[in-house]
XYZ file of C-alpha atoms in Angstrom:
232
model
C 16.133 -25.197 -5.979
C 18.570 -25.687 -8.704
C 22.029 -27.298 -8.945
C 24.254 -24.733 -10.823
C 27.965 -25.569 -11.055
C 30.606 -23.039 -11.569
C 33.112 -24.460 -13.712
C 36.211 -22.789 -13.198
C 40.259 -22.491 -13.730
C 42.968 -24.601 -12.468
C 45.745 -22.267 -13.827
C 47.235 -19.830 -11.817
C 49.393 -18.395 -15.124
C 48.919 -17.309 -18.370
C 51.238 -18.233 -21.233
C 52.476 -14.815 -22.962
C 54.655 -14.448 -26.451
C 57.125 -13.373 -24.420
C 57.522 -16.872 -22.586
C 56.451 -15.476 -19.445
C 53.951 -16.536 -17.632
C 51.014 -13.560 -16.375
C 50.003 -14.871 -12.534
C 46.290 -14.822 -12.895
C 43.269 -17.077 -11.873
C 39.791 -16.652 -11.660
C 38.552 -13.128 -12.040
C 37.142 -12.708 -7.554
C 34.017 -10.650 -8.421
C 32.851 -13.025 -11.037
C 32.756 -15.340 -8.358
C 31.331 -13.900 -5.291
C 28.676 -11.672 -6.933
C 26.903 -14.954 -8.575
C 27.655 -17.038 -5.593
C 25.966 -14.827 -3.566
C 23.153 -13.750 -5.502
C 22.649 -18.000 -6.608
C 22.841 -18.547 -2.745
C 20.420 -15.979 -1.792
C 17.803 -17.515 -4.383
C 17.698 -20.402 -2.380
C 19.831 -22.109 -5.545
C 22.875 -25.106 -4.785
C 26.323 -24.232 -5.790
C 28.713 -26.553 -6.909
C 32.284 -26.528 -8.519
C 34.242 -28.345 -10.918
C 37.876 -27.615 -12.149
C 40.437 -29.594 -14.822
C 41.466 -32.589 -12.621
C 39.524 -31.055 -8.906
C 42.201 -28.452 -8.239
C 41.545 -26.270 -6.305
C 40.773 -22.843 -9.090
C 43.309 -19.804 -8.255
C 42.250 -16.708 -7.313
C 44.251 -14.042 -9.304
C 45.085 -11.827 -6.634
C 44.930 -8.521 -8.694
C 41.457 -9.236 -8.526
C 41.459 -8.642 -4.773
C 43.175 -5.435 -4.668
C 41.040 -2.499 -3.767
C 40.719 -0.540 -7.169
C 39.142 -3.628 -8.468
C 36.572 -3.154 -6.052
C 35.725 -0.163 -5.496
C 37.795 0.406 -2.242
C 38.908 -1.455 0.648
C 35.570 -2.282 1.972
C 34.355 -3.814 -0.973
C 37.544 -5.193 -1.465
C 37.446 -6.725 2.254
C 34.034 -8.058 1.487
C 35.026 -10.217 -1.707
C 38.255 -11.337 0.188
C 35.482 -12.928 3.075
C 32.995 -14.018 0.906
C 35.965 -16.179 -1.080
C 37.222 -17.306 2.100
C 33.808 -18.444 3.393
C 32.953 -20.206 0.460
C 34.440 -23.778 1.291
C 32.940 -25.149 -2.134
C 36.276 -23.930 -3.618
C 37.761 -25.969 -1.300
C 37.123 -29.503 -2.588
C 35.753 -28.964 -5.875
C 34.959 -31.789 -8.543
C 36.347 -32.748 -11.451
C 35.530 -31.795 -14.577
C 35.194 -35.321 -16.472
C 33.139 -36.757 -13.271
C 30.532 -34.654 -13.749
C 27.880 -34.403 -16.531
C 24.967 -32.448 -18.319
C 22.382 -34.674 -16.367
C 23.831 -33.352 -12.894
C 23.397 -30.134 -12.903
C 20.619 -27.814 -13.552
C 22.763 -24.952 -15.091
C 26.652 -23.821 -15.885
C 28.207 -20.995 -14.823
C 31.693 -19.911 -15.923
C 33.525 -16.612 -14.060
C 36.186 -15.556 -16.032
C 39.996 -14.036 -15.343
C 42.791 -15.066 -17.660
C 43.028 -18.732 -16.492
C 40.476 -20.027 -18.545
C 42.783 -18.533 -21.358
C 45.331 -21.377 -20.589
C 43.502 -24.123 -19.748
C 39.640 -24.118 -20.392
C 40.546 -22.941 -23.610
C 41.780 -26.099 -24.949
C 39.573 -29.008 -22.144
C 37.493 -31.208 -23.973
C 35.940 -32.485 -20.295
C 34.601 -28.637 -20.019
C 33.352 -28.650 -24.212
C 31.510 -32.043 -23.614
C 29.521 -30.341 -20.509
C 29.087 -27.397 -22.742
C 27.597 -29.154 -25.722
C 25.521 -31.346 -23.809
C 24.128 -28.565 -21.582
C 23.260 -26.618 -24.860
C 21.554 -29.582 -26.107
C 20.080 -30.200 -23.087
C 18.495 -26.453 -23.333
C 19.836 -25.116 -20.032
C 20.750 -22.329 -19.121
C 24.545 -21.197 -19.729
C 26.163 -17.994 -18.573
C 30.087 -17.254 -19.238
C 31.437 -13.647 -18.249
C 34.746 -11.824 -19.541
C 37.199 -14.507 -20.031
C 35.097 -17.316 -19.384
C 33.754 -17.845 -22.957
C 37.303 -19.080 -24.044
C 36.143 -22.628 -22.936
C 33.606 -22.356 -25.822
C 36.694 -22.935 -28.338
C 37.295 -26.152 -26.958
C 34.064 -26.887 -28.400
C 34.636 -26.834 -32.279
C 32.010 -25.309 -34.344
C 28.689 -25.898 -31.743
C 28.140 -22.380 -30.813
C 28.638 -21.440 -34.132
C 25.511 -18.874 -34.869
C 25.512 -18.387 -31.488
C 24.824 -14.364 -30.647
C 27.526 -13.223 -27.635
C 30.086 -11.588 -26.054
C 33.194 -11.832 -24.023
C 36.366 -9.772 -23.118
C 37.295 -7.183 -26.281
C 40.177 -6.484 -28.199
C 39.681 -3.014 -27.156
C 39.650 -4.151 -23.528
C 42.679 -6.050 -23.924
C 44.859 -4.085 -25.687
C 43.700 -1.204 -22.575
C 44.671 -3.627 -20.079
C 48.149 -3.665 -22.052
C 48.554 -7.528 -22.501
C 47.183 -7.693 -25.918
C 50.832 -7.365 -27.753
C 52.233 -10.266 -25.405
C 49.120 -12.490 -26.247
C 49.261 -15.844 -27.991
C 45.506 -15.344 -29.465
C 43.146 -12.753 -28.454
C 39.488 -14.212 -27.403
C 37.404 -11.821 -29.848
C 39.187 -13.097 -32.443
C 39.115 -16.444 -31.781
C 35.313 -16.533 -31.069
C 35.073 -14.709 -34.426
C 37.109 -17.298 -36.154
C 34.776 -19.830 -34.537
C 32.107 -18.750 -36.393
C 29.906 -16.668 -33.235
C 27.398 -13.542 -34.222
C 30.410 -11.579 -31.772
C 28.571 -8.147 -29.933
C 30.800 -5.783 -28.099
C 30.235 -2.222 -26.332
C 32.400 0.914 -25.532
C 35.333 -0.929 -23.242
C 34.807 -2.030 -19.494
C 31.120 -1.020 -19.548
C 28.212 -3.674 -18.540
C 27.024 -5.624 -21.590
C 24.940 -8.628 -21.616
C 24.239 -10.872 -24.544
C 21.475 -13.720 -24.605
C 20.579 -16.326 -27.401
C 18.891 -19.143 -27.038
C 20.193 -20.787 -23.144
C 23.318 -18.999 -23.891
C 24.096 -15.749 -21.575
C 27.181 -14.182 -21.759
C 29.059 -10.651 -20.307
C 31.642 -8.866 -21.474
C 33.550 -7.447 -18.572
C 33.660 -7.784 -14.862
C 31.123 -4.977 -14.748
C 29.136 -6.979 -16.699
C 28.395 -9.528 -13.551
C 25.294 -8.569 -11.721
C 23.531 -7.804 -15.146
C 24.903 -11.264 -16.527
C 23.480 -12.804 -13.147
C 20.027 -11.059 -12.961
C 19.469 -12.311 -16.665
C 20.646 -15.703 -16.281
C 18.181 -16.190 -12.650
C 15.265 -15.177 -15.063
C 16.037 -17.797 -17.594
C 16.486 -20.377 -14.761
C 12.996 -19.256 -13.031
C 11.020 -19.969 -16.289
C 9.165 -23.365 -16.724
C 11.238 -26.143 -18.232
C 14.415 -23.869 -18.078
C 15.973 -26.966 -16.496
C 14.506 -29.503 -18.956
């Protein structure tokens, strides 16, 4: 059994241009898909959040044509509500590399205001790489590797496109936009045709593009955590 934590958001908004704020959170299928599919492996699930708030769910996120209809829908809204290790989550600078087993970061737009810029999330980042375990960030979630300087540099991945953004018609009201960024950090960036699956791995780093990039994402990170001194 390993010890994965979920890091996750604490912000339930997202800072525009404009100076208004986007309600948002973390993105509910990015959760509940790798929950599930950790839990089912017999694997232990923990969370951590800037200062042990309790991470926002953005509530678009729950609505049925982000699901596939009401009884998907229905099924993340249960599966959230049953997991009470969002309840009283940990946080983020009292936990370290030598914890945990693995990192797991779900995305939505919070991580775009606050992961972004949390050096207690880049120091478990850094030491986790160095540590050679296995990392997975989906859609949104690879912001937090900015707060890390130039460490993933080299690094082959992916994360929520331009193209994606400017469909989802926030990318004129954005501050930054996280290809760029990610680009400007110096990442080998890899991107497919907009909202379909794409998985990127190098090295213990896995990362998705999209939401529908979540079960692949999670079947390839479980294989690199099944292989012998994955958790070195």
């Amino acid at each position: 059994m390993a010890k994965i934590l979920f890091v996750m958001t604490g912000a339930d908004r997202w800072s525009l241009t404009t100076g208004a704020k986007h309600y948002t959170g973390y993105w509910a299928a990015e959760f509940t898909i790798a929950y599930l599919a950790f839990r089912e492996a017999g694997h232990e699930v923990l969370v951590a959040t800037p200062g042990g708030v309790v991470p926002p769910v953005d509530l678009g996120s729950l609505a049925p044509n982000a699901n596939g209809g009401n009884d998907k829908a229905q099924e993340v809204a249960e599966t959230i509500k049953g997991a009470t290790v969002l309840e009283k989550p940990v946080a983020l600078g009292e936990i370290s590399a030598a914890d945990i087993d693995a990192l797991y970061y779900p995305g939505g737009y919070g991580p775009m205001e606050d992961l972004a810029g949390d050096a207690d999330s880049a120091a478990l980042l850094v030491d986790t790489l160095r540590a050679d375990k296995p990392t997975a960030l989906i859609s949104h979630g690879p912001a937090a590797l900015l707060a890390t300087g130039d460490d993933f540099a080299g690094y082959r991945l992916t994360a929520f496109s331009n193209a994606e953004e400017d469909l989802n018609g926030l990318a004129d009201r954005a501050r930054w936009l996280l290809q760029d960024r990610l680009t400007e950090l110096g990442v080998d960036y890899r991107c497919a045709e907009p909202f379909t699956p794409h998985v990127e791995s190098d090295r213990c780093l896995h990362t998705g593009q999209n939401p529908a990039s979540t079960p692949d994402l999670v079947a390839v990170f479980l294989d690199a955590l099944s292989r012998p001194g994955a958790r070195s």
